[in-house]
Coordinates of C-alpha atoms in Angstrom, one line a residue:
X10 CA 107.6 150.9 119.0
X11 CA 106.7 147.2 119.3
X12 CA 104.4 146.6 122.2
X13 CA 105.5 144.0 124.7
X14 CA 103.3 141.0 125.6
X15 CA 102.6 140.4 129.3
X16 CA 101.5 137.0 130.3
X17 CA 98.5 137.5 132.6
X18 CA 97.6 133.8 132.9
X19 CA 97.0 132.9 136.6
X20 CA 99.6 130.7 138.2
X21 CA 97.0 128.2 139.5
X22 CA 93.3 127.4 139.3
X23 CA 91.3 126.0 142.2
X24 CA 88.3 123.7 141.8
X25 CA 85.9 122.3 144.3
X26 CA 86.7 119.0 145.8
X27 CA 86.8 117.2 149.1
X28 CA 87.2 119.4 152.1
X29 CA 90.5 117.9 153.1
X30 CA 91.8 117.7 149.5
X31 CA 91.4 120.8 147.4
X32 CA 91.9 120.5 143.7
X33 CA 94.6 122.8 142.2
X34 CA 95.5 123.1 138.5
X35 CA 98.5 124.9 137.1
X36 CA 100.6 125.1 134.0
X37 CA 103.9 124.2 135.7
X38 CA 104.1 120.6 134.8
X39 CA 107.1 121.0 132.6
X40 CA 107.6 119.9 129.0
X41 CA 104.7 117.6 128.3
X42 CA 103.6 116.0 125.0
X43 CA 100.5 114.2 123.9
X44 CA 102.3 112.5 121.0
X45 CA 104.8 110.2 122.7
X46 CA 103.9 107.3 120.4
X47 CA 105.5 109.3 117.5
X48 CA 108.8 107.7 118.6
X49 CA 107.5 104.4 117.1
X50 CA 106.7 106.1 113.8
X51 CA 110.0 107.9 113.6
X52 CA 111.9 104.6 114.4
X53 CA 110.2 102.5 111.8
X54 CA 110.7 105.3 109.3
X55 CA 114.4 105.4 110.1
X56 CA 114.5 101.6 109.6
X57 CA 112.6 101.5 106.3
X58 CA 113.6 105.0 105.1
X59 CA 110.1 105.7 103.7
X60 CA 110.1 109.5 104.0
X61 CA 113.7 109.6 103.0
X62 CA 113.0 107.8 99.7
X63 CA 110.0 110.1 99.2
X64 CA 112.2 113.2 99.8
X65 CA 114.6 112.0 97.0
X66 CA 111.7 112.5 94.5
X67 CA 112.0 116.3 95.2
X68 CA 114.3 118.9 93.8
X69 CA 115.5 121.8 95.9
X70 CA 116.6 124.9 94.1
X71 CA 116.9 127.1 97.2
X72 CA 120.3 128.6 98.0
X73 CA 121.9 126.2 100.5
X74 CA 123.3 129.0 102.7
X75 CA 119.8 130.4 103.3
X76 CA 118.1 127.1 104.1
X77 CA 117.2 126.2 107.7
X78 CA 115.0 123.2 107.0
X79 CA 115.9 120.6 104.4
X80 CA 113.4 119.1 102.0
X81 CA 113.6 115.8 103.9
X82 CA 113.0 117.6 107.2
X83 CA 109.9 119.4 105.8
X84 CA 108.5 116.2 104.4
X85 CA 109.0 114.3 107.6
X86 CA 107.3 117.0 109.6
X87 CA 104.4 117.2 107.2
X88 CA 103.8 113.5 107.0
X89 CA 104.3 112.9 110.8
X90 CA 101.7 115.6 111.3
X91 CA 99.2 113.7 109.2
X92 CA 100.0 110.4 111.0
X93 CA 99.4 112.1 114.4
X94 CA 96.1 113.6 113.3
X95 CA 97.1 117.2 112.4
X96 CA 95.5 117.7 109.0
X97 CA 96.1 121.4 108.5
X98 CA 99.3 123.3 107.8
X99 CA 98.1 125.9 110.3
X100 CA 98.6 123.2 113.0
X101 CA 102.3 123.4 112.5
X102 CA 102.5 126.9 113.9
X103 CA 102.2 125.2 117.3
X104 CA 103.8 121.9 116.4
X105 CA 107.0 123.7 115.4
X106 CA 107.6 124.2 119.1
X107 CA 106.8 120.6 120.0
X108 CA 109.9 118.8 121.3
X109 CA 108.4 115.4 120.3
X110 CA 108.2 116.4 116.6
X111 CA 111.7 117.9 116.8
X112 CA 113.1 114.6 118.1
X113 CA 111.2 112.7 115.3
X114 CA 112.8 114.8 112.5
X115 CA 116.2 114.7 114.2
X116 CA 116.4 118.3 115.3
X117 CA 118.5 119.3 118.2
X118 CA 116.5 120.4 121.3
X119 CA 117.4 121.7 124.7
X120 CA 117.9 125.4 124.1
X121 CA 115.2 127.1 126.1
X122 CA 115.3 130.5 124.4
X123 CA 115.1 129.1 120.8
X124 CA 111.8 130.6 119.4
X125 CA 111.2 128.0 116.7
X126 CA 112.9 124.6 116.1
X127 CA 110.7 123.4 113.2
X128 CA 109.2 124.8 110.0
X129 CA 106.1 126.9 110.2
X130 CA 103.1 126.8 108.0
X131 CA 104.5 129.2 105.4
X132 CA 107.7 127.2 104.9
X133 CA 105.8 123.9 104.6
X134 CA 103.4 125.5 102.2
X135 CA 106.3 125.9 99.7
X136 CA 106.2 122.1 99.2
X137 CA 102.7 122.3 97.8
X138 CA 103.0 125.4 95.7
X139 CA 105.6 123.8 93.5
X140 CA 106.4 124.6 89.8
X141 CA 104.3 122.7 87.3
X142 CA 107.6 121.6 85.6
X143 CA 110.8 120.8 87.4
X144 CA 112.9 123.0 85.1
X145 CA 110.9 126.1 86.2
X146 CA 112.4 125.8 89.7
X147 CA 115.8 127.1 88.7
X148 CA 114.5 130.4 87.4
X149 CA 111.4 130.8 89.6
X150 CA 111.5 133.4 92.3
X151 CA 109.0 131.7 94.7
X152 CA 108.6 128.1 93.5
X153 CA 112.0 126.7 94.6
X154 CA 111.0 123.1 95.4
X155 CA 109.8 120.8 92.7
X156 CA 109.0 117.0 92.5
X157 CA 109.0 114.2 89.9
X158 CA 105.6 112.7 89.4
X159 CA 107.0 109.5 87.8
X160 CA 109.5 108.9 90.7
X161 CA 106.8 109.4 93.3
X162 CA 104.4 107.0 91.5
X163 CA 107.0 104.3 91.1
X164 CA 108.1 104.7 94.8
X165 CA 104.8 103.3 96.1
X166 CA 105.3 100.1 94.0
X167 CA 108.9 99.9 95.1
X168 CA 108.0 100.1 98.8
X169 CA 105.4 97.3 98.2
X170 CA 107.9 95.0 96.5
X171 CA 110.5 95.6 99.3
X172 CA 107.9 94.6 101.9
X173 CA 108.1 91.0 100.8
X174 CA 111.0 88.7 101.7
X175 CA 110.5 86.6 98.6
X176 CA 108.3 86.5 95.6
X177 CA 104.7 85.5 96.4
X178 CA 102.8 82.9 94.4
X179 CA 99.8 85.2 93.7
X180 CA 98.8 88.7 94.4
X181 CA 95.4 90.5 93.9
X182 CA 95.2 94.1 92.7
X183 CA 92.1 96.0 93.6
X184 CA 91.3 99.2 91.7
X185 CA 88.5 101.6 92.5
X186 CA 87.4 105.2 92.5
X187 CA 86.1 107.3 95.4
X188 CA 84.8 110.8 95.8
X189 CA 86.7 113.7 97.2
X190 CA 84.2 116.5 97.8
X191 CA 85.6 120.0 97.6
X192 CA 84.3 123.4 98.7
X193 CA 86.1 126.0 96.7
X194 CA 87.3 127.0 93.3
X195 CA 90.0 124.4 92.8
X196 CA 91.3 123.6 89.4
X197 CA 89.5 120.8 87.5
X198 CA 86.6 120.5 89.9
X199 CA 83.3 119.6 88.4
X200 CA 79.8 118.6 89.7
X201 CA 79.3 114.9 89.7
X202 CA 75.6 113.7 89.7
X203 CA 76.5 110.3 91.1
X204 CA 78.2 111.7 94.1
X205 CA 75.9 114.7 94.3
X206 CA 78.5 117.4 94.7
X207 CA 81.6 119.2 93.4
X208 CA 84.4 116.8 93.8
X209 CA 87.5 115.1 92.6
X210 CA 87.5 111.3 91.7
X211 CA 90.8 109.8 92.7
X212 CA 91.8 106.4 91.5
X213 CA 93.4 103.9 93.9
X214 CA 95.1 100.6 93.4
X215 CA 95.7 98.4 96.5
X216 CA 97.1 94.9 97.0
X217 CA 95.5 93.9 100.3
X218 CA 96.5 96.7 102.6
X219 CA 99.4 97.9 100.5
X220 CA 98.8 101.1 98.6
X221 CA 100.3 101.0 95.1
X222 CA 98.8 104.0 93.4
X223 CA 96.7 107.1 94.2
X224 CA 96.0 109.2 91.2
X225 CA 93.9 112.4 91.5
X226 CA 91.4 112.9 88.7
X227 CA 88.7 115.4 87.8
X228 CA 85.2 114.0 88.4
X229 CA 83.8 114.7 84.9
X230 CA 85.7 111.8 83.3
X231 CA 84.7 108.2 82.8
X232 CA 85.0 106.0 85.9
X233 CA 87.6 103.9 84.1
X234 CA 89.6 106.8 82.8
X235 CA 93.3 106.3 83.4
X236 CA 92.7 102.8 84.9
X237 CA 94.4 100.9 82.1
X238 CA 97.5 103.1 82.0
X239 CA 97.9 102.9 85.8
X240 CA 97.5 99.1 85.7
X241 CA 100.1 98.8 82.9
X242 CA 102.5 101.0 84.8
X243 CA 102.1 99.1 88.1
X244 CA 102.2 95.6 86.7
X245 CA 105.2 96.4 84.5
X246 CA 107.1 97.5 87.6
X247 CA 106.0 94.4 89.5
X248 CA 107.1 92.1 86.6
X249 CA 110.5 93.6 86.5
X250 CA 111.2 92.1 89.9
X251 CA 108.7 89.2 90.2
X252 CA 108.7 87.3 86.9
X253 CA 106.5 84.3 87.9
X254 CA 103.9 85.8 90.2
X255 CA 100.3 85.2 89.3
X256 CA 98.3 88.5 89.3
X257 CA 94.5 88.8 89.6
X258 CA 93.0 92.2 88.8
X259 CA 89.5 92.9 90.2
X260 CA 87.1 95.8 90.3
X261 CA 83.5 96.7 90.0
X262 CA 81.4 97.0 86.7
X263 CA 83.1 100.3 85.8
X264 CA 86.2 98.3 84.7
X265 CA 84.6 95.6 82.6
X266 CA 85.8 97.4 79.5
X267 CA 87.0 95.7 76.4
X268 CA 90.4 97.5 76.3
X269 CA 91.2 96.6 79.9
X270 CA 90.1 93.0 79.6
X271 CA 91.8 92.6 76.2
X272 CA 95.1 93.8 77.6
X273 CA 94.8 91.5 80.7
X274 CA 94.1 88.6 78.4
X275 CA 97.3 89.3 76.3
X276 CA 99.5 89.2 79.4
X277 CA 100.9 85.8 80.7
X278 CA 100.0 85.0 84.3
X279 CA 97.4 87.9 84.5
X280 CA 93.7 87.3 85.1
X281 CA 90.8 89.5 86.0
X282 CA 87.4 89.4 87.6
X283 CA 85.1 92.5 87.2
X284 CA 81.6 93.2 88.1
X285 CA 79.1 93.3 85.2
X286 CA 76.0 95.4 85.0
X287 CA 72.9 93.4 84.3
X288 CA 70.7 93.8 81.2
X289 CA 67.7 92.1 79.7
X290 CA 69.9 89.6 77.7
X291 CA 71.8 88.5 80.7
X292 CA 68.6 88.2 82.8
X293 CA 67.0 86.1 80.0
X294 CA 70.0 83.7 80.1
X295 CA 69.4 83.0 83.8
X296 CA 65.7 82.1 83.6
X297 CA 66.3 78.3 84.2
X298 CA 68.6 79.1 87.1
X299 CA 66.0 81.4 88.6
X300 CA 63.3 78.8 88.4
X301 CA 65.5 76.2 90.1
X302 CA 66.4 78.6 92.9
X303 CA 62.7 79.5 93.3
X304 CA 61.7 75.8 93.4
X305 CA 64.3 75.0 96.0
X306 CA 63.3 77.8 98.2
X307 CA 59.6 77.0 98.1
X308 CA 60.4 73.3 98.9
X309 CA 62.5 74.3 102.0
X310 CA 59.7 76.7 103.0
X311 CA 57.0 74.1 102.6
X312 CA 59.1 71.6 104.7
X313 CA 59.5 74.0 107.6
X314 CA 55.9 75.1 107.5
X315 CA 54.8 71.4 107.6
X316 CA 57.0 70.8 110.6
X317 CA 55.7 73.9 112.4
X318 CA 52.1 72.8 111.9
X319 CA 52.9 69.6 113.8
X320 CA 54.2 71.7 116.8
X321 CA 51.8 74.6 116.7
X322 CA 48.2 75.1 115.6
X323 CA 47.9 75.9 111.9
X324 CA 48.0 79.7 111.6
X325 CA 48.4 82.3 108.9
X326 CA 51.6 83.6 110.5
X327 CA 53.4 80.2 110.3
X328 CA 54.8 80.8 106.7
X329 CA 56.3 84.2 107.8
X330 CA 57.8 82.5 110.8
X331 CA 59.2 79.8 108.6
X332 CA 60.8 82.4 106.3
X333 CA 62.9 83.6 109.2
X334 CA 64.2 80.1 109.9
X335 CA 65.5 79.2 106.4
X336 CA 68.3 80.6 104.3
X337 CA 67.9 82.0 100.8
X338 CA 68.6 79.6 97.9
X339 CA 71.7 80.5 96.0
X340 CA 72.6 79.1 92.6
X341 CA 75.5 79.9 90.3
X342 CA 75.8 79.5 86.6
X343 CA 78.6 80.0 84.1
X344 CA 77.6 81.8 80.9
X345 CA 79.3 82.5 77.5
X346 CA 78.4 86.1 76.8
X347 CA 79.4 88.9 74.4
X348 CA 77.9 92.3 74.1
X349 CA 76.5 93.4 70.8
X350 CA 79.0 96.2 70.1
X351 CA 81.4 97.1 72.9
X352 CA 83.2 93.7 73.4
X353 CA 85.5 92.3 70.7
X354 CA 84.9 88.7 71.8
X355 CA 82.8 86.4 74.0
X356 CA 83.9 86.0 77.6
X357 CA 83.0 83.9 80.6
X358 CA 80.3 85.5 82.8
X359 CA 79.4 84.0 86.2
X360 CA 75.9 84.6 87.4
X361 CA 74.7 84.4 91.0
X362 CA 71.0 84.0 91.7
X363 CA 69.8 84.4 95.2
X364 CA 66.2 83.7 95.8
X365 CA 64.4 84.6 99.0
X366 CA 61.2 86.1 100.4
X367 CA 61.7 89.2 98.4
X368 CA 62.2 87.4 95.1
X369 CA 65.4 86.9 93.1
X370 CA 68.6 89.0 93.4
X371 CA 70.9 88.5 90.4
X372 CA 74.5 89.5 90.2
X373 CA 77.1 89.1 87.4
X374 CA 80.8 89.1 87.1
X375 CA 83.0 88.6 84.1
X376 CA 86.3 86.8 84.4
X377 CA 89.2 85.3 82.5
X378 CA 89.6 82.5 85.1
X379 CA 88.9 79.1 83.7
X380 CA 86.0 76.9 85.0
X381 CA 88.4 74.2 86.2
X382 CA 90.6 76.7 88.0
X383 CA 88.1 78.2 90.4
X384 CA 84.7 76.8 91.4
X385 CA 81.7 79.1 90.7
X386 CA 80.9 79.9 94.3
X387 CA 84.5 80.4 95.3
X388 CA 85.0 82.7 92.3
X389 CA 82.2 85.0 93.4
X390 CA 82.5 84.9 97.2
X391 CA 86.3 84.6 97.7
X392 CA 87.7 86.1 94.5
X393 CA 85.3 88.9 93.8
X394 CA 83.3 89.9 97.0
X395 CA 86.5 90.3 99.0
X396 CA 87.2 93.5 97.1
X397 CA 84.7 95.2 99.4
X398 CA 87.6 95.4 102.0
X399 CA 89.0 98.2 99.8
X400 CA 86.3 100.5 101.2
X401 CA 88.0 100.3 104.6
X402 CA 91.2 101.6 103.0
X403 CA 89.2 104.5 101.6
X404 CA 87.9 105.3 105.1
X405 CA 91.4 105.2 106.5
X406 CA 92.7 107.5 103.8
X407 CA 89.9 110.1 103.9
X408 CA 88.6 110.0 107.5
X409 CA 91.8 109.3 109.4
X410 CA 94.7 110.5 107.1
X411 CA 92.8 113.4 105.5
X412 CA 93.4 112.6 101.9
X413 CA 90.3 114.7 101.1
X414 CA 92.0 117.8 102.4
X415 CA 92.5 119.0 98.8
X416 CA 91.8 122.6 99.4
X417 CA 94.8 124.2 97.6
X418 CA 93.9 126.0 94.4
X419 CA 96.1 124.1 91.9
X420 CA 95.4 120.5 90.7
X421 CA 99.1 119.7 91.0
X422 CA 99.2 120.9 94.6
X423 CA 96.2 118.8 95.5
X424 CA 97.8 115.7 93.9
X425 CA 100.8 116.3 96.1
X426 CA 98.6 116.5 99.2
X427 CA 97.0 113.2 98.2
X428 CA 100.5 111.7 97.9
X429 CA 101.4 113.1 101.4
X430 CA 98.4 111.3 102.8
X431 CA 99.3 108.1 100.9
X432 CA 102.8 108.1 102.3
X433 CA 101.4 108.6 105.8
X434 CA 99.2 105.5 105.1
X435 CA 102.2 103.5 103.9
X436 CA 104.1 104.4 107.1
X437 CA 101.2 103.4 109.3
X438 CA 100.6 100.2 107.4
X439 CA 104.2 99.3 107.8
X440 CA 103.9 99.7 111.6
X441 CA 100.7 97.7 111.6
X442 CA 102.1 94.8 109.6
X443 CA 105.7 94.6 110.9
X444 CA 105.2 95.5 114.5
X445 CA 101.6 94.8 115.5
X446 CA 101.1 91.3 114.0
X447 CA 99.5 88.9 116.4
X448 CA 98.4 91.7 118.7
X449 CA 95.0 93.0 119.3
X450 CA 95.8 95.9 116.9
X451 CA 96.9 93.7 114.0
X452 CA 93.7 94.5 112.1
X453 CA 93.0 97.9 113.7
X454 CA 92.4 100.9 111.5
X455 CA 94.8 103.7 111.3
X456 CA 92.6 105.9 113.6
X457 CA 92.5 103.2 116.3
X458 CA 96.2 102.6 116.2
X459 CA 96.8 106.4 116.5
X460 CA 94.4 106.7 119.5
X461 CA 95.6 103.7 121.4
X462 CA 99.3 103.6 120.6
X463 CA 100.5 107.0 119.4
X464 CA 98.5 109.6 121.2
X465 CA 100.2 109.0 124.5
X466 CA 100.8 111.7 127.2
X467 CA 104.4 111.9 128.4
X468 CA 106.8 114.2 130.3
X469 CA 110.0 115.0 128.5
X470 CA 113.1 115.6 130.5
X471 CA 116.3 116.8 128.9
X472 CA 119.6 116.4 130.5
X473 CA 123.3 116.3 129.4
X474 CA 123.2 112.5 129.4
X475 CA 119.9 111.7 127.7
X476 CA 116.4 112.7 126.7
X477 CA 113.8 110.9 128.8
X478 CA 110.2 110.5 127.5
X479 CA 108.2 109.3 130.5
X480 CA 104.8 108.0 129.3
X481 CA 102.0 107.9 131.8
X482 CA 102.0 104.9 134.1
X483 CA 98.3 104.2 133.5
X484 CA 98.7 103.6 129.7
X485 CA 96.5 100.5 129.1
X486 CA 98.5 99.5 126.0
X487 CA 102.0 99.5 127.3
X488 CA 102.4 95.8 126.5
X489 CA 101.6 96.4 122.9
X490 CA 104.0 99.3 122.8
X491 CA 106.7 97.0 124.3
X492 CA 105.9 94.4 121.6
X493 CA 106.2 97.0 118.8
X494 CA 109.5 98.3 120.2
X495 CA 110.9 94.8 120.4
X496 CA 110.0 94.0 116.8
X497 CA 111.3 97.4 115.7
X498 CA 114.7 96.5 117.1
X499 CA 114.7 93.2 115.1
X500 CA 114.1 95.0 111.8
X501 CA 117.2 95.4 109.6
X502 CA 118.1 98.9 108.4
X503 CA 117.5 99.3 104.6
X504 CA 120.2 102.0 104.3

């Protein structure tokens, strides 16, 4: 006999307060949600059809008469959960009863006795435990949902291309690797001495804030492993639609490889700028520049010390005080350089020498950009150093959209989780660029947007005429919400 559950929760809770105004707390507030801002995400998703296009990359071999939740519904629920900060599949055991999520995935609500309106964790888990080959789904007993890797990979580039109204004059592609620490016996996990732990090493390609590729890789491979093939795939798809756009590829010294640079040099309208590790030959070629930077710094220091001696009494501390008042001397030089073995030809290397109180700091980049096209200082500061912004995209992916939640056993399942997180990022970035431009959240991170605009408390009232989501009157960002809604209404449907 199945035991019955009796709710013994007290009807109200009293707290100490003013004598004339006792504080009473109860659980009789009605249907309340903390995710009212999900309505913005669901609306922009309906306009741009991001999750719908992603769902088209999946194959469903389940028997239709036994299916309660379509693949598209499962994907929407999973990605919306990541957007709203629910990283674990276990969270959906509670979210399946949330009316806000039901509205977002276009489920009918209003029946009070309905035990579950969305998919639970076990059903959602079938997305990730997919067959390694699509053809296996037909005969497999348990793995009934498969996906096409090539279609998913091309989808990110397709969404990027559709985000532009017309072909731009130039785009910059950033590629880099980050670490994804794991704590289990996942497939293809290895110890990496650089990152100091067992991890994956996913490769990303971004264009500004647009994500174009996220490829999971084991951490025992070369940092540049797979970079050339991913570049070729992404750029080929871009060229099919944008014939004349100028493309600049940039990355750190891990990508200054002859095969990558040689391929870039063979493509019209494609340039590169990569970091270059220093060596004794390169340092020797900058001796004259180092001397000039040192002489300039010493002259500036001497001038300031002489001035201070006219104001203050001569003291041993005046030179150290003067050092705080002057900037470091920075010199640039263009070199013609070729490695002894690894490069097939000589290439242009730009050297930056910064001389200060701690001596000289020397950095190198290798580029295909001509000297008359970009000045030396602009090449280093504006073309190369701006790639550091990509680190913020990594933080958004890992810390705020949980791309490091690669805890399923199979490598293919973890790659799919990485794609789920990537689609969630694409959705949030679309909201940021299309609805939050020229607001105080236009440059906000995903986590900040979620906290200020999406995690809103609201009372949901269901009637025969409408469904009312009444957000708290004290919301401090209601004006931004109104701006985002107005711009959403102006977006055309892509359907």
